[in-house]
GROMACS .gro file of C-alpha atoms in nm:
model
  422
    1UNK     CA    1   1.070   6.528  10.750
    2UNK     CA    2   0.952   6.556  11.125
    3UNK     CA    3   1.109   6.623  11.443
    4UNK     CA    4   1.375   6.441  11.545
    5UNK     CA    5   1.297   6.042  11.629
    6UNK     CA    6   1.289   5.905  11.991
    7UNK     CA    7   1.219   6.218  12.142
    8UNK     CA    8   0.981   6.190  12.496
    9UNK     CA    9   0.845   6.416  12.632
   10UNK     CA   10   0.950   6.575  12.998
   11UNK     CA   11   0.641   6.555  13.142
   12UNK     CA   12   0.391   6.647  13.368
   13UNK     CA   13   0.312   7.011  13.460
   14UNK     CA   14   0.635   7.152  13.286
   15UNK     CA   15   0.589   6.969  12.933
   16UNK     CA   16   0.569   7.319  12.754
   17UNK     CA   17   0.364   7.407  12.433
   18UNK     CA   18   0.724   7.357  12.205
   19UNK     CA   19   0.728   7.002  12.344
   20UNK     CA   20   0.372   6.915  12.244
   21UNK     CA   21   0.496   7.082  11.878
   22UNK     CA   22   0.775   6.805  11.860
   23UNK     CA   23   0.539   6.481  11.978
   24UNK     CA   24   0.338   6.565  11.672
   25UNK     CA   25   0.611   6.695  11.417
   26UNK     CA   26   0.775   6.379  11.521
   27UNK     CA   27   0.437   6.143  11.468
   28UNK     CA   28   0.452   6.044  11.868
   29UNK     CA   29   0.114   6.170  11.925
   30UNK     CA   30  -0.118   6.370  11.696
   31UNK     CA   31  -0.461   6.352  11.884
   32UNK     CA   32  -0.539   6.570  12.188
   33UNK     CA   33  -0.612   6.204  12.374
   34UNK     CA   34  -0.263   6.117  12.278
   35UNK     CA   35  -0.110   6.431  12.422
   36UNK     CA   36  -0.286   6.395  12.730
   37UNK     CA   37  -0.158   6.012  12.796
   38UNK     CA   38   0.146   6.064  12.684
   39UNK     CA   39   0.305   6.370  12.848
   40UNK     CA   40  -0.006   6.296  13.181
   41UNK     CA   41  -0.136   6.682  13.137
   42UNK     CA   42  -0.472   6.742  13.182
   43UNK     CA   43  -0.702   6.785  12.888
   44UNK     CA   44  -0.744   7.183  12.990
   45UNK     CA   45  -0.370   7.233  13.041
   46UNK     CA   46  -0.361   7.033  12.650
   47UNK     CA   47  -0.586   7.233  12.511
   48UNK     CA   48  -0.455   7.584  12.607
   49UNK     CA   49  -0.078   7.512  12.478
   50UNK     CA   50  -0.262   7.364  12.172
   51UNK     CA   51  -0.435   7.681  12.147
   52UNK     CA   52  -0.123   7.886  12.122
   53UNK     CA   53   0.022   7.714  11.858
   54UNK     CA   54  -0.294   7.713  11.658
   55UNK     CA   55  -0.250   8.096  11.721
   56UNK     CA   56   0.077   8.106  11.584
   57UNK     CA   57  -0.041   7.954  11.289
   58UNK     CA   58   0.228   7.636  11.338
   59UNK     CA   59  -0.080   7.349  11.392
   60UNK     CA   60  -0.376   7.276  11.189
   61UNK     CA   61  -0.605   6.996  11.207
   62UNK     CA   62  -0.689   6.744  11.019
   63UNK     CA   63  -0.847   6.470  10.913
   64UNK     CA   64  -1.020   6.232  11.219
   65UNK     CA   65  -0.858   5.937  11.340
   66UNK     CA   66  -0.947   5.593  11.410
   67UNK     CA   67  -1.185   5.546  11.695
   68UNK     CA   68  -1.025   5.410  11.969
   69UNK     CA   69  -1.332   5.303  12.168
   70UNK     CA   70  -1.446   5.037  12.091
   71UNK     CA   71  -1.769   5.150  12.199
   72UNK     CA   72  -1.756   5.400  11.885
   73UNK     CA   73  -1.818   5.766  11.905
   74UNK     CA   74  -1.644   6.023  11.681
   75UNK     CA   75  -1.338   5.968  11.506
   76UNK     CA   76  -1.037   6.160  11.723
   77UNK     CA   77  -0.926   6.481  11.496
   78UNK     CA   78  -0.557   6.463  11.436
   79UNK     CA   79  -0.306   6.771  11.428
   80UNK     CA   80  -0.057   6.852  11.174
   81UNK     CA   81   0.202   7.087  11.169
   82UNK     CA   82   0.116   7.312  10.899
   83UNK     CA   83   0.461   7.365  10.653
   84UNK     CA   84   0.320   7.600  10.471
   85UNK     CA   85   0.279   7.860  10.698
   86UNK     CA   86   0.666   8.006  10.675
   87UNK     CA   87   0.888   7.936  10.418
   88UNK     CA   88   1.334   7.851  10.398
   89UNK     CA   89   1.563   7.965  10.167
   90UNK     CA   90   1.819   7.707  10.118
   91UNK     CA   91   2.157   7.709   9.948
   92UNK     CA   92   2.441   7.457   9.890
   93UNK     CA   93   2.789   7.580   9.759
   94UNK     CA   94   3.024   7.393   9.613
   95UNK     CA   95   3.327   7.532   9.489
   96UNK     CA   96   3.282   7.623   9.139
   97UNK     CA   97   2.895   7.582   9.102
   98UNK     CA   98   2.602   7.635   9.395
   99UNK     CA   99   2.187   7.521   9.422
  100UNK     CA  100   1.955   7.731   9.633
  101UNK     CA  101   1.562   7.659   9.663
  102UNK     CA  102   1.239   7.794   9.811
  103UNK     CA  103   1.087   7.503  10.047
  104UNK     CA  104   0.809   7.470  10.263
  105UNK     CA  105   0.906   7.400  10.610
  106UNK     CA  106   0.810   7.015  10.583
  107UNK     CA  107   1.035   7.000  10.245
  108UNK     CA  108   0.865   7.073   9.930
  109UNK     CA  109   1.108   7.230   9.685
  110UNK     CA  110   0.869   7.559   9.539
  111UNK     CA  111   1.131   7.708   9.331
  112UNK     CA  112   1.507   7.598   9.274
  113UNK     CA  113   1.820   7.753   9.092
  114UNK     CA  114   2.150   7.595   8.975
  115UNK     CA  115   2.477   7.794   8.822
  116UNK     CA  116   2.802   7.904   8.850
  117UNK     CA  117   2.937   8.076   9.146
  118UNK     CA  118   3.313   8.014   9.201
  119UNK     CA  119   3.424   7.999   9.604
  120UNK     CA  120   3.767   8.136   9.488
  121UNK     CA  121   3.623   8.438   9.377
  122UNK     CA  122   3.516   8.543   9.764
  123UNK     CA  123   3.253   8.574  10.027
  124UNK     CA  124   3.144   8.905   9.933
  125UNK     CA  125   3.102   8.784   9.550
  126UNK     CA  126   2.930   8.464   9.628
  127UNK     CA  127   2.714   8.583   9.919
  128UNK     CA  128   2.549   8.858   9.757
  129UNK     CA  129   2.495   8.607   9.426
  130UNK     CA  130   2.299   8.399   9.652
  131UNK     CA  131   2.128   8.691   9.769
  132UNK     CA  132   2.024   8.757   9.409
  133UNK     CA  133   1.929   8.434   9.374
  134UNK     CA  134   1.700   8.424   9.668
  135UNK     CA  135   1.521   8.746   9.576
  136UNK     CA  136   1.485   8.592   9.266
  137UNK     CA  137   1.329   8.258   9.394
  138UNK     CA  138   1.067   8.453   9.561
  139UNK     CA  139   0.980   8.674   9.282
  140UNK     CA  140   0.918   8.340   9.101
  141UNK     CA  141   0.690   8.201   9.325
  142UNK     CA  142   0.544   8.514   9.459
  143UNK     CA  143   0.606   8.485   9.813
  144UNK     CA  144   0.708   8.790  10.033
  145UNK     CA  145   1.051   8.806  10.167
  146UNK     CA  146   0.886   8.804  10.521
  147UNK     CA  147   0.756   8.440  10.456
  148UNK     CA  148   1.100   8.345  10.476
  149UNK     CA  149   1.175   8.268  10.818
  150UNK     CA  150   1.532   8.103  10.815
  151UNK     CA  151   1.840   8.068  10.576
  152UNK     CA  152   2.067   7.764  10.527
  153UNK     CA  153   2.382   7.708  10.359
  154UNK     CA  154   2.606   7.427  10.296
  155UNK     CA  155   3.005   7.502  10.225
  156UNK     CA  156   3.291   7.312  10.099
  157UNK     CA  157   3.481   7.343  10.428
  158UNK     CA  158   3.462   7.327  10.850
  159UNK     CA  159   3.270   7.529  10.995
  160UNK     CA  160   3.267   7.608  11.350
  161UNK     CA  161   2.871   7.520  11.423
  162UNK     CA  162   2.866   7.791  11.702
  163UNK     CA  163   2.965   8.073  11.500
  164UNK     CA  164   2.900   7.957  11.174
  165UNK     CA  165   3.258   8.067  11.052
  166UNK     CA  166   3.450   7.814  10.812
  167UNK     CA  167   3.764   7.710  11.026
  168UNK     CA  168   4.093   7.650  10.795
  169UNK     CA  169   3.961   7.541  10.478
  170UNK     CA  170   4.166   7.384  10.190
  171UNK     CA  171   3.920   7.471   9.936
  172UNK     CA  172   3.812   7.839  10.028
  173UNK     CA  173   4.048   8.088  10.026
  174UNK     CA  174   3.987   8.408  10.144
  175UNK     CA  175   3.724   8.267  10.389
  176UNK     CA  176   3.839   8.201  10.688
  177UNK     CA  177   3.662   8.338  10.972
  178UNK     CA  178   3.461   8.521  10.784
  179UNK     CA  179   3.116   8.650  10.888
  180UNK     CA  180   2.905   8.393  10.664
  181UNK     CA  181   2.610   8.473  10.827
  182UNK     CA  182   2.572   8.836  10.889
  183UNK     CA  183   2.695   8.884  10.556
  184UNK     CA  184   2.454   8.657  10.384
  185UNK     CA  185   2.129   8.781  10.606
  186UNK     CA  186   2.237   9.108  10.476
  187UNK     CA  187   2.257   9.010  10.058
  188UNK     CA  188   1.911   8.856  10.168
  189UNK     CA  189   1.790   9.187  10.280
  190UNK     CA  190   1.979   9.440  10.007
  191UNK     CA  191   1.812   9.198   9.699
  192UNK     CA  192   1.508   9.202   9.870
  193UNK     CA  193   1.434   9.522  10.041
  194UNK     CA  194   1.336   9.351  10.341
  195UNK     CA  195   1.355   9.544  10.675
  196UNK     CA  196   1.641   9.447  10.906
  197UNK     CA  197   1.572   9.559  11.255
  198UNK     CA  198   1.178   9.589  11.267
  199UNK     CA  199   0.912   9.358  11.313
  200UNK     CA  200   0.823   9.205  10.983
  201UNK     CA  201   0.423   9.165  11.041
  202UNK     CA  202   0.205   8.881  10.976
  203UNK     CA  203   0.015   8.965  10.689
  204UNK     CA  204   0.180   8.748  10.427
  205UNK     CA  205   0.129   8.444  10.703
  206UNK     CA  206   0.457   8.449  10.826
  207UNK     CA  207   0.624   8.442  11.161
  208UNK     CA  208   0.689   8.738  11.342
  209UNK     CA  209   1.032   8.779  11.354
  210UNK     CA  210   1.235   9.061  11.520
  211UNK     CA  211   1.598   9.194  11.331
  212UNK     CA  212   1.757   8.976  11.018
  213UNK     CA  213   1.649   8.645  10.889
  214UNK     CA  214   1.882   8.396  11.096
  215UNK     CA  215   2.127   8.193  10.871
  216UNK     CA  216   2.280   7.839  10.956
  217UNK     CA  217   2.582   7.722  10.781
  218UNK     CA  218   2.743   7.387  10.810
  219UNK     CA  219   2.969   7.172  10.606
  220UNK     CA  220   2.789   7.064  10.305
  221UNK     CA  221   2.859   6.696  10.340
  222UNK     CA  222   2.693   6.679  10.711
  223UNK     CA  223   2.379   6.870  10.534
  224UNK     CA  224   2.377   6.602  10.243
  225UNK     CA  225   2.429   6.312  10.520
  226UNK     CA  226   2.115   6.523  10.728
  227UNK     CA  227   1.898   6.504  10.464
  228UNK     CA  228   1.969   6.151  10.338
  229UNK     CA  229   1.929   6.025  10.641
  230UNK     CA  230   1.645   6.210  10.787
  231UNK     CA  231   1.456   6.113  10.432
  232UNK     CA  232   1.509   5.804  10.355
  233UNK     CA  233   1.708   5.604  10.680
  234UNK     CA  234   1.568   5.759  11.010
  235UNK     CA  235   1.562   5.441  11.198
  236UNK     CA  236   1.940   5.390  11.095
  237UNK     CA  237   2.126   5.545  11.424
  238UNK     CA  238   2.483   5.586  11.259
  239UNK     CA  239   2.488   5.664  10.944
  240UNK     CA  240   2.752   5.755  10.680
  241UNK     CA  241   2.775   5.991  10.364
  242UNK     CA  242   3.137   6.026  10.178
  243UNK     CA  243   3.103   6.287   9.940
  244UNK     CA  244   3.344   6.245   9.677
  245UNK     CA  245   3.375   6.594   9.412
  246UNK     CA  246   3.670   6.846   9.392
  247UNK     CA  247   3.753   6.685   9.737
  248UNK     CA  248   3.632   6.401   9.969
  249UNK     CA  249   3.413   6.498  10.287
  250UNK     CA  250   3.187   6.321  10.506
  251UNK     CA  251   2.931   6.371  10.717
  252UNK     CA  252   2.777   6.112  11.013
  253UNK     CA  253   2.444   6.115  11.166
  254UNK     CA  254   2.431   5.952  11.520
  255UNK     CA  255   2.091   5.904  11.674
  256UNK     CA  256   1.919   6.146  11.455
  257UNK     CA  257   2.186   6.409  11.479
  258UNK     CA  258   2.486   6.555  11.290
  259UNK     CA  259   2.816   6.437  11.492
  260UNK     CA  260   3.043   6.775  11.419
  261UNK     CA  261   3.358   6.711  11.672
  262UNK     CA  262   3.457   6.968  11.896
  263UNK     CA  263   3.491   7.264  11.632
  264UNK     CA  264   3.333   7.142  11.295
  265UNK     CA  265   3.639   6.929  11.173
  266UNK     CA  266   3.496   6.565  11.205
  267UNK     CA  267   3.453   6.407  10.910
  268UNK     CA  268   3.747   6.542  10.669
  269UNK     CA  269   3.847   6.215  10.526
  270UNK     CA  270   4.001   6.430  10.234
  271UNK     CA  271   4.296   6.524  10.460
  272UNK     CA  272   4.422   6.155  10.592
  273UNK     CA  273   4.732   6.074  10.452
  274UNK     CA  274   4.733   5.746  10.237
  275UNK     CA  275   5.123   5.738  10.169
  276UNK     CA  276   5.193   5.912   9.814
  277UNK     CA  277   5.375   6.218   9.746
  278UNK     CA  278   5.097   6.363   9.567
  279UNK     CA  279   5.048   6.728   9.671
  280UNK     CA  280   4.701   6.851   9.791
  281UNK     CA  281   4.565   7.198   9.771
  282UNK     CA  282   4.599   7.213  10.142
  283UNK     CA  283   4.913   7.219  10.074
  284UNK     CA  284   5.078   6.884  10.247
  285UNK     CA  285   5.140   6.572  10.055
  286UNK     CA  286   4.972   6.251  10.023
  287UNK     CA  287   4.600   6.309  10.128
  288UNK     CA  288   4.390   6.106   9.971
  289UNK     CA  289   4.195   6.419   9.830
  290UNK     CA  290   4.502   6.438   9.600
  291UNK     CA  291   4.509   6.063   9.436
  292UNK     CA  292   4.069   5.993   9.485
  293UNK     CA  293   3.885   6.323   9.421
  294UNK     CA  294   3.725   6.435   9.215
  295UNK     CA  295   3.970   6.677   9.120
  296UNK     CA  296   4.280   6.430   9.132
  297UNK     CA  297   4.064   6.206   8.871
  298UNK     CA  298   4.050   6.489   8.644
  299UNK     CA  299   4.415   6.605   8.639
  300UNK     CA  300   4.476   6.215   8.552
  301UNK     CA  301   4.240   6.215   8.265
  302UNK     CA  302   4.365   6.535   8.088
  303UNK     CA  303   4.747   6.399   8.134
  304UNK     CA  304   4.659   6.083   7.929
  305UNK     CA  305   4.485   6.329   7.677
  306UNK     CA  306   4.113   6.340   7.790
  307UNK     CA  307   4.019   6.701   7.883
  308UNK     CA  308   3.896   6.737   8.239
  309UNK     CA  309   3.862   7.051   8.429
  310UNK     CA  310   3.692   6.937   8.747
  311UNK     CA  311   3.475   6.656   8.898
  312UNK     CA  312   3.180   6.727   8.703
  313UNK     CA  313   3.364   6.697   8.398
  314UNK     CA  314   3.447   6.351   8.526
  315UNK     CA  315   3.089   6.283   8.595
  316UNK     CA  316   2.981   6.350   8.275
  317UNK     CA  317   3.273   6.140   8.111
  318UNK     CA  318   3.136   5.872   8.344
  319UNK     CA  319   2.804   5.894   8.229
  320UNK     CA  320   2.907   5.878   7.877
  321UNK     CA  321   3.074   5.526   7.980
  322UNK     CA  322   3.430   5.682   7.896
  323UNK     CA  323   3.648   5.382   7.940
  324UNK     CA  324   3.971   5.576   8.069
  325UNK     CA  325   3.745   5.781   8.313
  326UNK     CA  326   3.538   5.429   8.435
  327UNK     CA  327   3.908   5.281   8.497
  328UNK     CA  328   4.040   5.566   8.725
  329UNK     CA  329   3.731   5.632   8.932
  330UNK     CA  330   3.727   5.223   9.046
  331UNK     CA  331   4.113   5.301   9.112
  332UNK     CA  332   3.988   5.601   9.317
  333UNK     CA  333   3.721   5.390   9.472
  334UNK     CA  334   3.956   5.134   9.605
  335UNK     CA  335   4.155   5.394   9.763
  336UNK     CA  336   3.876   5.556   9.961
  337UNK     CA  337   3.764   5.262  10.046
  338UNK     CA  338   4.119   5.152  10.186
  339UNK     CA  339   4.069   5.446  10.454
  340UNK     CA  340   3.670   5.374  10.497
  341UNK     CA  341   3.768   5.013  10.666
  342UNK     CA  342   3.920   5.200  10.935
  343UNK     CA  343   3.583   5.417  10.963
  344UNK     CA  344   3.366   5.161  10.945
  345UNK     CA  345   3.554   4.993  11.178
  346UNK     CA  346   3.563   5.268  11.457
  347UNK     CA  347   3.196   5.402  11.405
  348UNK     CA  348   3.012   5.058  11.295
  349UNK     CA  349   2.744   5.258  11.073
  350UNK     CA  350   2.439   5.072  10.931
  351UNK     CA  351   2.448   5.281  10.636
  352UNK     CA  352   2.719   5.375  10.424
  353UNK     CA  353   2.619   5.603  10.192
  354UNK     CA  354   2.878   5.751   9.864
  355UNK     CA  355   2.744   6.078   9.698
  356UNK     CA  356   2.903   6.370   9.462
  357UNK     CA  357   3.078   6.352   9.079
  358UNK     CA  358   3.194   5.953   9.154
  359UNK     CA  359   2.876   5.806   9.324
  360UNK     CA  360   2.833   5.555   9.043
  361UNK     CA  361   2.901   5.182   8.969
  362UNK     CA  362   3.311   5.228   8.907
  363UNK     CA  363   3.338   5.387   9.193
  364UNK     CA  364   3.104   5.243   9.409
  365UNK     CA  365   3.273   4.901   9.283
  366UNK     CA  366   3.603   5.041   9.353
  367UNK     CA  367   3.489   5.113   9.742
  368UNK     CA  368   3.335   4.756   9.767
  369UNK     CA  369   3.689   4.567   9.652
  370UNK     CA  370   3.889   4.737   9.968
  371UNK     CA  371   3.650   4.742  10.203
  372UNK     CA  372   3.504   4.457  10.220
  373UNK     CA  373   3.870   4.328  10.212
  374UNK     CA  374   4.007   4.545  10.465
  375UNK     CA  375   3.735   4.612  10.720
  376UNK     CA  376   3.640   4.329  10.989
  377UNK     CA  377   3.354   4.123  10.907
  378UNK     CA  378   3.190   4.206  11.256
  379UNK     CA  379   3.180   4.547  11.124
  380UNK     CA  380   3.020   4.500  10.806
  381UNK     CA  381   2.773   4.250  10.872
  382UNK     CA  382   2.469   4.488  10.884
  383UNK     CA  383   2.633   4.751  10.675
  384UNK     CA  384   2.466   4.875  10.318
  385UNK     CA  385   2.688   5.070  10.115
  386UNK     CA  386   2.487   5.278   9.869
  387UNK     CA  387   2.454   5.560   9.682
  388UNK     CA  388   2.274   5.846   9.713
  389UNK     CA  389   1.864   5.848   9.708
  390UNK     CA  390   1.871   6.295   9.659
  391UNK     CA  391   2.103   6.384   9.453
  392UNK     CA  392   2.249   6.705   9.413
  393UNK     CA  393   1.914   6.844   9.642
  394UNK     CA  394   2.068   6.601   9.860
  395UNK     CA  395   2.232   6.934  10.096
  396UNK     CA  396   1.936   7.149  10.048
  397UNK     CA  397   1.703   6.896  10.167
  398UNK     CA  398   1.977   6.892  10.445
  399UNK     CA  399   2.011   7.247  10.462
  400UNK     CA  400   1.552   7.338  10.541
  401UNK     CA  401   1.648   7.033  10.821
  402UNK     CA  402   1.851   7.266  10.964
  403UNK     CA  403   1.702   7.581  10.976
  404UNK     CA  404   1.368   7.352  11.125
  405UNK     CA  405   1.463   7.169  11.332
  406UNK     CA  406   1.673   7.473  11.557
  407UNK     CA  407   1.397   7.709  11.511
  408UNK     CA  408   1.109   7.453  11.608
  409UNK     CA  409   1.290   7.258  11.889
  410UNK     CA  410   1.098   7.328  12.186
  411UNK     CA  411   1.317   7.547  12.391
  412UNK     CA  412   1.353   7.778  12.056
  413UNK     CA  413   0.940   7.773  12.046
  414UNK     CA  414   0.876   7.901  12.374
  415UNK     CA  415   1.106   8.217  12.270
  416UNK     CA  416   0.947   8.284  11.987
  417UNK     CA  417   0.585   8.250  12.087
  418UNK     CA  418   0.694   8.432  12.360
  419UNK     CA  419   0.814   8.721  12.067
  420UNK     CA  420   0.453   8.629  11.904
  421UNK     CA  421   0.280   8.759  12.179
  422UNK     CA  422   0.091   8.436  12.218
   0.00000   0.00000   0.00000
């Protein structure tokens, strides 16, 4: 993935060295000649806020370019952010099972882990299992814990993006408000043994990086939309992922970036009340979460006599071709898709994406019947409705976005060169 599309730069004299970073993460220029025309610095001014970035270890160069001359001469030499030079540790929690992987900063998995880890059990349980987990990816792969230079986690729930706290979630009791972050930077450094307040050093080609190893939480459906979209649909500026498991979330992308609402609550399609007097674990009646999830699917299936705990129990009766479970997740699919009209209607996405336990053809089929029926036809004329290209990496992929593209936006790299010395 690279920076974040349609970014310009500001300019002249005050285009910094972090805004040169993002016009070649982003592919806008790569060749000193580029930088100069684009941004109008001089090649001097170029070449010195190249040169602390090559310092930092962030740019490399490679291969030459075309010639652009057409009087010939040497091929340009382009410059490429250089992934490997830090590492991020990346988690995504569900609420009975979590992933976590080692990736380079440009997203190559090194090292991933799958298992149990139940939300109900609480933060302190959970968050120091992932901290065993991470020490555990690096003692796989052999990387130092001060290669690491950012965590991020995906939960079941809102979270308030500004202090990464879950807000009122249905799904994870005993979390609310809690200190996700400083707890989880702290499992990091217990499993680890990695200093806390010091500066970490260089050696293993890291960043420098003074006190813990910043974590970034979100809702794990916006990280699954982030890394859908950023992957495989960058040039799609509204874009659409309904994850339906144990409940239904979604996330939307709007011109490259995760639309959150004012405290982390957009996108909780779970919670809209469809008109039964089901009861949802949130404790009101007729959200759709109770009749379409995941969840609701599998308390349907073991009242006719089919055993199903959860939604991956569903999943795997679906992939089997169980008849019973193939029936209710199309029923499930036509009610989501019921309440997706109305979004499609107000936020006129390009993509509509449908991911977690149901994301397959009953389902999907399901969704298609109702919405297609219910929604305008203005609004679905250039609208795909698909299923997801990731997978369950889907929110990790989302997750290394994160972490990235905060720490290498180009106010955040003037600080930390600035902390480099450099």
């Amino acid at each position: 993935m690279t920076g974040k599309p349609g970014r310009t730069a500001r300019g002249g004299a005050q285009t910094s060295a972090g805004d040169l970073l993002d016009l070649v993460r982003s592919g806008q220029a790569v060749t000193r000649g580029a930088l100069q025309q684009l941004t109008g610095l001089s090649r001097a001014t170029v070449g010195q806020r190249l040169d602390r970035l090559f310092r930092a270890g962030w740019l490399r160069e490679g291969a030459g370019g075309p010639v652009d001359s057409p009087l010939g001469g040497r091929p340009a030499i382009t410059l490429e952010f250089d992934g490997s030079h830090a590492m991020v540790l990346a988690a995504d929690l569900d609420t009975r099972h979590a992933r976590a992987a080692l990736l380079t900063l440009t997203g190559e998995i090194l090292a991933e882990r799958a298992g149990a880890l139940v939300v109900e059990d609480g933060p302190e349980v959970v968050l120091a299992g992932l901290g065993r987990w991470f020490a555990e990816l690096l003692a796989e792969t052999g990387y130092a814990p001060e290669s690491v230079c950012g965590i991020g986690l995906g939960v079941p729930g809102p979270v308030d993006s500004e202090t990464g706290r879950v807000v009122q979630p249905p799904m994870m009791s005993g979390w609310d408000g809690y200190d996700i972050r400083g707890r989880l930077s702290r499992a990091f450094a217990e499993h680890t043994g990695i200093s806390t307040g010091t500066d970490t050093g260089t050696s293993t080609g890291a960043d420098t990086r003074i006190g813990p190893v910043p974590v970034f939480v979100d809702n794990d459906a916006n990280l699954m939309a982030y890394g859908e979209q950023r992957t495989g649909y960058q040039d799609c500026r509204a874009f659409v992922l309904v994850k339906v498991s144990t409940g239904i979330g979604a996330g939307v992308v709007v011109d490259g970036a995760i639309y959150r609402g004012v405290d982390g609550g957009a996108g909780d399609l779970g919670h809209i009340r469809v008109g039964t007097e089901a009861l949802c674990r949130c404790g009101s009646y007729g959200c759709l979460a109770a009749v379409a999830s995941g969840g609701a699917v599998a308390r349907r299936l073991t009242e006719a006599g089919v055993p199903a705990a959860s939604g991956s129990d569903v999943r795997e009766l679906l992939a089997a071709g169980h008849p019973e479970a193939a029936a209710l997740a199309r029923e499930a699919g036509r009610r989501v898709g019921d309440v997706l009209a109305t979004v499609v209607t107000l936020l006129n996405p390009g993509v509509l994406m449908i991911a977690g336990d149901l994301a397959g053809t009953p389902f999907l089929t399901g969704v298609r019947e109702l919405l297609y029926q219910r929604a305008l036809p203005r609004s679905t004329a250039h609208l795909d409705v698909v299923t997801a290209r990731l997978g369950e990496r889907a929110g990790l992929i989302g997750a290394r976005a994160l972490v990235v593209e905060h720490l290498y936006a180009p106010e955040r790299v003037e600080e930390r060169l600035a902390a480099l010395g450099v």
